[in-house]
XYZ file of C-alpha atoms in Angstrom:
543
model
C 73.606 -11.252 59.420
C 73.177 -15.030 60.562
C 72.701 -15.660 64.540
C 73.339 -19.223 66.478
C 70.428 -20.429 64.758
C 71.637 -20.465 61.213
C 68.673 -17.901 60.419
C 69.491 -14.825 58.131
C 68.329 -11.580 59.948
C 65.823 -9.036 58.664
C 65.878 -5.936 60.343
C 62.449 -4.306 59.137
C 63.277 -0.741 60.491
C 66.016 -0.637 58.069
C 63.571 -1.695 55.121
C 60.019 0.039 56.064
C 59.404 3.532 57.213
C 56.476 4.425 59.201
C 54.765 7.505 58.048
C 55.422 10.325 60.117
C 52.156 11.579 61.612
C 51.851 7.562 63.141
C 55.440 8.211 64.569
C 53.819 11.745 66.293
C 50.853 9.959 67.730
C 51.981 6.704 68.895
C 55.745 6.919 69.081
C 58.597 5.702 66.984
C 58.398 2.077 68.249
C 54.791 1.286 68.173
C 54.755 2.996 64.726
C 57.216 0.935 63.601
C 55.636 -2.302 64.524
C 52.084 -1.506 63.086
C 54.457 -0.208 59.744
C 56.133 -3.781 59.861
C 52.670 -5.615 59.607
C 51.166 -3.380 57.053
C 48.565 -1.928 59.599
C 47.592 1.686 60.561
C 46.264 3.077 63.939
C 42.708 1.764 63.136
C 43.689 -2.278 63.935
C 43.981 -0.588 67.487
C 40.103 0.180 67.848
C 38.889 -3.314 69.057
C 35.289 -1.994 69.639
C 32.582 -4.546 69.331
C 30.875 -2.807 66.793
C 33.318 -2.628 64.308
C 32.973 -6.757 64.015
C 31.118 -7.770 60.453
C 27.847 -8.809 60.476
C 27.226 -12.189 60.724
C 24.673 -12.712 57.362
C 26.931 -12.774 54.773
C 28.491 -16.321 56.187
C 26.865 -18.885 54.566
C 23.901 -20.743 55.562
C 24.032 -19.092 59.091
C 20.303 -18.252 58.577
C 19.257 -21.687 57.631
C 21.178 -23.220 60.780
C 19.525 -20.388 62.930
C 16.262 -21.415 61.578
C 16.771 -25.166 62.049
C 18.001 -24.782 65.659
C 14.942 -22.652 66.471
C 12.995 -25.113 65.197
C 14.588 -27.889 67.265
C 14.022 -25.781 70.503
C 10.540 -25.026 70.009
C 9.643 -28.823 68.920
C 11.669 -30.024 72.221
C 13.829 -32.246 70.219
C 16.941 -34.097 71.064
C 19.948 -32.533 69.979
C 23.627 -34.212 69.730
C 26.639 -31.721 69.557
C 29.620 -33.698 68.123
C 32.830 -31.514 68.401
C 36.551 -32.287 67.857
C 39.439 -33.243 70.538
C 41.252 -30.152 69.512
C 40.775 -27.101 71.458
C 38.455 -25.129 68.660
C 36.080 -28.200 68.374
C 36.111 -28.347 72.653
C 35.506 -24.531 72.872
C 33.137 -24.439 69.952
C 31.099 -27.593 71.701
C 31.186 -26.283 75.007
C 30.152 -22.459 73.658
C 27.117 -23.932 72.108
C 26.013 -26.123 75.037
C 25.979 -23.241 77.272
C 23.681 -21.518 75.189
C 21.396 -24.474 74.407
C 20.959 -25.237 78.574
C 19.008 -22.261 78.892
C 15.975 -23.982 77.223
C 14.006 -27.114 78.197
C 15.224 -29.480 75.757
C 18.130 -32.284 75.668
C 21.394 -31.378 74.494
C 24.117 -34.172 74.899
C 28.112 -32.923 74.111
C 30.256 -35.637 72.315
C 33.912 -35.464 71.348
C 35.816 -37.941 69.698
C 38.908 -39.816 71.006
C 41.995 -39.946 69.213
C 41.754 -43.649 69.016
C 38.313 -43.237 66.794
C 39.697 -41.269 64.940
C 38.866 -37.640 63.359
C 35.146 -36.366 62.072
C 32.153 -38.500 62.323
C 32.132 -42.214 61.479
C 28.999 -44.785 60.202
C 29.249 -46.501 63.437
C 28.457 -43.870 65.532
C 26.296 -42.143 62.929
C 24.470 -45.518 63.535
C 24.014 -44.937 66.539
C 23.008 -41.294 66.537
C 20.017 -42.210 64.087
C 18.474 -43.644 66.761
C 18.712 -41.241 69.375
C 19.208 -37.484 67.905
C 16.479 -35.652 66.393
C 19.304 -32.947 65.443
C 23.057 -33.442 64.411
C 24.923 -30.545 65.052
C 29.146 -30.902 64.349
C 31.727 -28.480 65.335
C 35.093 -28.066 63.553
C 34.248 -31.276 61.648
C 31.917 -32.441 59.092
C 32.696 -30.836 55.596
C 34.173 -33.779 54.254
C 31.694 -36.287 56.038
C 29.947 -36.768 53.113
C 29.311 -40.491 53.278
C 28.583 -40.496 57.174
C 25.929 -38.053 56.911
C 24.161 -39.544 53.642
C 23.948 -42.745 56.613
C 22.463 -40.258 58.951
C 18.866 -39.966 58.282
C 17.821 -36.982 60.404
C 18.600 -33.212 60.238
C 22.394 -31.976 60.545
C 23.687 -28.997 60.910
C 27.152 -28.721 60.202
C 29.582 -25.799 61.900
C 33.278 -25.850 60.234
C 35.917 -23.587 58.797
C 38.032 -26.499 57.149
C 38.389 -26.779 53.584
C 35.628 -27.578 51.324
C 35.599 -30.363 49.031
C 34.074 -31.604 45.419
C 30.861 -32.990 47.253
C 29.227 -31.567 49.838
C 27.970 -33.509 52.965
C 23.885 -33.522 52.851
C 23.440 -31.219 55.953
C 23.249 -27.317 56.432
C 26.760 -26.746 55.987
C 27.697 -23.243 57.849
C 31.202 -22.922 56.500
C 32.929 -19.388 55.250
C 34.905 -21.188 52.851
C 31.868 -22.011 50.949
C 31.695 -18.685 49.545
C 34.613 -16.459 47.281
C 32.599 -13.860 48.015
C 32.707 -13.800 51.768
C 34.838 -10.648 53.106
C 38.337 -12.151 53.959
C 37.726 -11.332 57.867
C 34.837 -14.058 57.856
C 36.526 -16.481 55.931
C 39.494 -16.597 58.455
C 36.926 -17.184 61.430
C 37.965 -20.734 63.631
C 34.746 -22.970 63.882
C 34.023 -21.653 67.689
C 34.199 -18.147 66.194
C 31.344 -19.398 64.034
C 29.678 -20.653 66.959
C 29.880 -17.073 68.443
C 28.209 -15.534 65.163
C 25.359 -18.184 65.555
C 24.534 -17.781 68.997
C 24.404 -14.257 68.853
C 22.128 -14.583 66.168
C 19.773 -16.923 67.832
C 20.130 -14.884 71.178
C 18.301 -12.075 69.493
C 15.966 -14.386 67.377
C 14.885 -16.539 70.342
C 14.509 -13.273 72.862
C 16.691 -15.478 75.432
C 18.615 -14.139 78.692
C 21.809 -14.652 77.363
C 24.645 -12.302 77.270
C 27.226 -13.948 74.573
C 29.731 -11.657 75.743
C 30.122 -13.565 78.759
C 31.278 -16.464 77.192
C 33.614 -14.800 74.497
C 36.495 -16.049 76.391
C 36.074 -19.716 74.577
C 36.056 -18.252 71.049
C 39.199 -16.285 72.202
C 41.186 -19.564 72.884
C 39.861 -21.229 70.761
C 40.920 -18.872 67.779
C 44.426 -18.248 69.238
C 44.526 -22.645 69.743
C 43.524 -22.721 65.774
C 46.702 -20.274 64.874
C 43.845 -17.902 63.134
C 45.060 -14.938 61.518
C 45.072 -12.375 63.995
C 42.513 -9.772 61.389
C 40.432 -6.896 62.865
C 37.302 -9.701 63.730
C 39.718 -11.748 65.036
C 41.419 -9.647 67.242
C 38.409 -7.975 68.551
C 37.207 -11.705 69.368
C 40.755 -12.466 71.358
C 40.797 -8.698 72.724
C 37.275 -9.014 74.459
C 37.839 -12.858 75.482
C 41.003 -11.434 77.203
C 38.836 -8.958 79.562
C 36.540 -11.554 80.048
C 39.515 -13.806 81.522
C 40.340 -11.021 83.672
C 36.509 -10.535 84.812
C 36.441 -14.530 85.597
C 39.877 -13.959 87.672
C 38.421 -11.324 89.684
C 34.991 -13.246 90.413
C 32.889 -10.986 88.365
C 31.798 -13.302 85.665
C 31.228 -17.270 86.853
C 33.492 -19.581 84.954
C 34.822 -21.937 87.598
C 36.820 -24.157 85.032
C 38.825 -21.642 83.296
C 39.337 -19.732 86.783
C 40.780 -23.092 88.095
C 43.029 -23.736 85.416
C 44.664 -20.090 85.293
C 45.261 -20.611 89.222
C 46.709 -24.105 88.286
C 49.023 -22.497 85.784
C 49.787 -19.199 88.126
C 48.053 -16.554 86.241
C 47.324 -13.964 88.435
C 46.158 -10.258 87.344
C 46.981 -8.944 83.614
C 46.694 -11.769 80.870
C 48.247 -11.826 77.440
C 47.669 -13.853 74.370
C 51.153 -15.402 74.880
C 49.497 -16.587 78.570
C 46.733 -18.392 76.280
C 49.005 -19.985 73.707
C 51.758 -21.048 75.725
C 49.845 -21.794 78.809
C 46.464 -22.550 78.567
C 45.918 -23.900 75.206
C 48.389 -26.835 75.127
C 46.798 -27.832 78.676
C 43.533 -28.436 77.142
C 44.490 -30.068 74.512
C 46.654 -32.588 76.844
C 43.114 -34.719 77.427
C 42.993 -34.989 73.602
C 46.086 -35.947 72.570
C 47.158 -38.792 75.394
C 43.530 -39.177 77.327
C 39.752 -38.103 76.715
C 39.281 -34.679 75.259
C 36.030 -34.846 77.328
C 38.112 -33.849 80.523
C 38.304 -30.944 78.797
C 34.744 -30.226 77.948
C 33.578 -30.634 81.529
C 36.130 -28.609 82.641
C 34.520 -25.671 80.917
C 31.011 -27.240 81.590
C 31.305 -27.610 85.071
C 29.071 -25.332 87.461
C 31.054 -26.878 90.764
C 34.261 -24.892 92.164
C 35.539 -27.836 93.541
C 35.159 -30.151 90.891
C 36.734 -27.458 88.375
C 39.835 -27.081 90.821
C 39.860 -31.209 90.740
C 39.681 -31.075 86.648
C 41.957 -28.493 86.221
C 44.585 -30.719 88.654
C 43.694 -33.603 86.246
C 44.497 -31.472 83.634
C 47.933 -30.781 84.727
C 49.024 -34.294 85.262
C 47.480 -35.016 81.959
C 50.086 -32.353 80.604
C 52.713 -33.387 82.682
C 52.187 -37.088 80.624
C 52.077 -35.480 77.234
C 55.366 -33.179 77.748
C 57.393 -36.412 78.230
C 55.667 -38.336 75.000
C 55.973 -35.014 73.325
C 60.217 -35.020 73.897
C 60.195 -38.715 73.289
C 58.726 -38.275 70.169
C 60.413 -35.014 69.246
C 63.970 -36.727 69.773
C 63.105 -39.932 67.643
C 61.542 -37.367 65.015
C 64.957 -35.121 64.695
C 67.226 -37.793 64.167
C 64.869 -38.650 60.925
C 64.557 -35.129 59.827
C 68.774 -34.417 60.320
C 68.466 -37.402 57.643
C 66.311 -35.894 55.579
C 68.577 -33.052 54.551
C 68.349 -32.690 51.225
C 64.501 -33.177 51.128
C 61.819 -30.092 50.575
C 59.277 -32.129 52.183
C 59.993 -34.110 55.728
C 58.274 -37.241 56.351
C 58.687 -38.754 59.905
C 57.541 -41.656 60.795
C 56.602 -42.990 64.126
C 55.131 -45.638 65.992
C 51.223 -45.584 67.137
C 52.153 -44.357 70.516
C 52.850 -40.976 69.245
C 49.758 -40.263 67.556
C 48.400 -37.846 69.830
C 51.490 -36.062 69.934
C 52.077 -35.755 65.674
C 50.947 -32.572 65.691
C 53.111 -31.051 67.930
C 56.440 -32.737 66.356
C 55.237 -31.240 62.589
C 54.859 -27.977 63.857
C 58.326 -28.015 66.161
C 60.089 -29.288 62.900
C 58.483 -27.258 60.708
C 59.701 -24.016 62.103
C 62.999 -25.415 63.037
C 63.531 -26.828 59.134
C 61.623 -24.048 57.436
C 59.924 -27.041 55.726
C 56.678 -28.222 55.430
C 56.465 -31.565 57.534
C 54.070 -34.414 57.953
C 54.122 -36.234 60.838
C 52.920 -40.166 60.839
C 51.808 -42.085 63.455
C 51.832 -46.087 62.253
C 49.578 -48.855 63.690
C 47.404 -50.584 61.223
C 47.192 -47.494 59.468
C 49.438 -44.284 58.895
C 47.851 -41.261 60.464
C 49.316 -38.409 59.878
C 49.438 -34.274 61.077
C 50.786 -32.123 58.852
C 52.161 -28.422 59.058
C 53.110 -25.831 56.441
C 56.178 -23.437 56.302
C 57.339 -20.630 54.279
C 53.952 -19.892 53.192
C 53.094 -23.242 51.649
C 49.302 -24.103 51.251
C 50.004 -27.814 52.669
C 45.987 -28.265 51.429
C 46.147 -27.791 47.947
C 49.524 -29.555 47.618
C 48.612 -32.689 48.998
C 45.322 -32.569 47.747
C 46.715 -33.960 44.174
C 47.339 -37.294 45.943
C 43.994 -37.686 48.021
C 43.556 -40.884 45.673
C 45.997 -42.661 48.800
C 44.039 -41.221 51.307
C 41.528 -43.324 53.441
C 40.639 -39.828 55.489
C 41.971 -36.049 55.065
C 40.632 -32.530 55.768
C 42.128 -29.206 57.051
C 43.553 -26.012 55.866
C 46.359 -23.950 53.938
C 48.441 -24.436 57.090
C 47.604 -27.703 58.657
C 45.910 -30.884 57.984
C 45.296 -34.498 59.103
C 45.177 -37.564 56.743
C 45.146 -41.414 57.265
C 46.327 -43.877 54.627
C 47.410 -47.786 54.521
C 50.993 -48.186 55.657
C 51.944 -49.432 52.592
C 51.496 -46.739 50.672
C 53.803 -43.959 52.428
C 56.754 -44.782 50.336
C 54.875 -44.011 47.117
C 53.163 -40.662 49.496
C 56.836 -39.805 50.171
C 58.360 -39.923 46.386
C 55.053 -38.012 45.034
C 55.477 -35.267 47.392
C 58.919 -34.886 47.005
C 58.601 -35.100 43.715
C 56.130 -32.497 43.642
C 58.386 -30.085 45.179
C 61.055 -30.349 42.969
C 61.164 -27.079 41.061
C 60.726 -25.244 44.465
C 63.435 -22.857 45.088
C 65.189 -23.550 48.403
C 64.367 -20.724 51.102
C 66.521 -19.203 53.449
C 65.603 -19.255 56.871
C 64.456 -15.699 57.899
C 64.254 -13.926 61.398
C 62.726 -10.611 61.003
C 63.445 -8.357 63.595
C 61.180 -4.829 64.397
C 63.991 -2.774 65.202
C 66.805 -2.172 67.674
C 66.047 -1.652 70.916
C 68.738 -1.176 73.850
C 67.513 -2.514 77.208
C 67.590 0.745 78.424
C 64.412 2.121 76.358
C 62.284 -0.640 77.889
C 60.408 1.669 80.539
C 57.161 1.162 81.750
C 55.824 3.566 79.471
C 56.884 1.498 77.052
C 55.756 -1.627 78.185
C 51.968 0.222 78.528
C 52.402 1.060 74.546
C 52.945 -2.440 73.565
C 50.307 -3.838 75.678
C 47.686 -1.416 73.842
C 49.222 -3.440 71.174
C 47.355 -6.679 72.212
C 46.469 -9.159 71.009
C 49.381 -10.821 69.240
C 49.543 -14.271 66.963
C 49.153 -15.665 63.584
C 49.505 -12.602 61.117
C 50.263 -10.252 64.080
C 53.102 -11.552 65.626
C 55.024 -10.347 69.020
C 57.357 -7.184 68.677
C 61.186 -8.989 67.924
C 63.867 -6.139 68.884
C 67.840 -6.563 68.789
C 70.094 -5.322 71.524
C 73.681 -5.880 72.167
C 74.636 -6.735 75.506
C 76.822 -9.200 77.399
C 75.429 -12.421 78.796
C 75.817 -14.248 82.011
C 74.331 -18.380 82.161
C 72.527 -18.513 85.474
C 70.191 -21.293 85.378
C 70.341 -23.884 82.824
C 68.289 -27.508 82.676
C 67.068 -29.944 79.718
C 63.980 -27.578 78.968
C 65.570 -23.889 79.370
C 68.711 -21.982 79.386
C 68.319 -18.540 81.365
C 71.001 -15.841 81.086
C 71.112 -12.541 82.972
C 72.489 -9.192 82.341
C 74.637 -7.001 84.461
C 71.849 -4.668 84.743
C 68.960 -7.050 85.852
C 67.304 -8.494 82.780
C 66.645 -12.332 82.385
C 66.974 -14.176 78.661
C 65.095 -17.242 78.532
C 65.663 -19.409 75.750
C 63.358 -22.578 75.630
C 65.736 -23.963 72.105
C 67.543 -26.970 73.114
C 69.868 -26.515 69.941
C 70.609 -23.048 70.214
C 71.556 -23.626 74.542
C 74.168 -25.695 73.440
C 75.794 -23.340 71.037
C 75.534 -20.243 73.152
C 77.039 -22.547 75.982
C 79.892 -23.753 74.002
C 80.904 -20.091 73.858
C 83.468 -18.652 76.016
C 82.025 -15.428 75.958
C 78.342 -14.208 75.086
C 78.764 -10.541 74.342
C 77.007 -9.786 71.066
C 73.756 -8.757 69.432
C 70.863 -10.746 71.094
C 67.042 -10.838 69.628
C 64.612 -11.081 71.451
C 60.802 -10.387 72.495
C 59.508 -9.182 75.763
C 57.536 -10.517 78.344
C 54.652 -8.417 78.730
C 53.356 -9.371 82.491
C 57.187 -9.256 83.373
C 59.433 -6.799 81.306
C 62.687 -7.677 83.232
C 62.033 -11.066 81.558
C 62.737 -11.422 77.944
C 62.752 -13.953 75.391
C 65.767 -15.100 73.911
C 65.289 -15.566 69.945
C 68.948 -15.952 68.551
C 72.538 -14.500 69.110
C 75.377 -13.201 67.276
C 79.066 -13.140 69.016
C 81.064 -10.357 68.424
């Protein structure tokens, strides 16, 4: 069956059958969801003691020793992060730990104008100031830049490793083929969390990493890291930590002010972080200065925290306007590339901060890998994967075209001389010529009528949190009749006679829904676990 979206519906409960003992223990719906994700009850045991030990992570003991030496010698340490949420939270987490010692620690973040990662001019300046440079969420490919840096450096990064390694202590799980998959899939802030857990024990300092675990939780969800057991534990405890912050039981004025600003009060879900908190923390790095988000995490002044939260909200509103304008222009280009297997969108330089957002939307909508370039003096692009295609491996074969590049299987960034864009488009498309076109699939966990959405079921579904990459939120199907209630350019709200609200944010789907005379048929939806009468509409098939 296909819905109005054009996606082919696949009802997983007709293909996959859960074990009877799991059904007996957890109930039919939860058992089906776990079976659909290839998991059993063990994935629900999220105690911290189940975290894998850190010593297997390549070079983590060397990093601990070098940072310990810097503290003992009272060296000047510079933390150089990235402008996305993983880099910002990682920088904030390491700074919050290091400020416990009588040393000088300076956190720095690049702007999108200066570009991703280190550059030689910055390295030259830091060479005259820093005794130790620690990069967070960048540095793995900064071979030439770190060669110019005449002091010691520690690189904490999870991006793919190139043929040549930087002259630094490289703390990167991708260095080892034998490392457990759970550790390979850590975000950069997750690596920082492991690092400071070891440092806390080694230095016998009065600091509890668990009180800051909301930082790796936010960074893990923001970077769409797979929610394996390790990442699930980190995110689960991070969510609990945020709820304690809300109640004032943990002091973290910045994130508390931001949660208040966006109206989060009470139970927090992974969806709240992904759709309410992360976009706002990313906004300053996209259209302003990422240091605003970093300052929010570091401030110890409640008034300053509220001021920064207000500033971030203003910047996010501007980001939305820019994103929408860029998406509309990009969509026209994407529609003209229907026959291509790899979409390449070219926008003006003003769209640079939102290129990744636009690429993500288009890759999801068209189910094709997508590169969106913002072209000024150079062509600076963001690439997003689709249908399981490893874009890093695919595009690495054309690295001779790039000025800078890096990333991982699902997302990467690159820059090149704008004159080479045409050649890039041809080469990428040629590399995919033998790939069979795939139909766009919408996987549905199980049928679930609205009458079955009870408080007891919501409690059971909540026990499956957190949801995210590799462990998506439950998706259901029901039959009902919908009545349009509210519609604006961003969303459509429909009601059922029984009082449920369906919300759709898909503009194309909304136009099709409003074009129907009668909205009676099958609906694919997800449940808002904090507001169970509010459902997120994903697709519709009329009778």
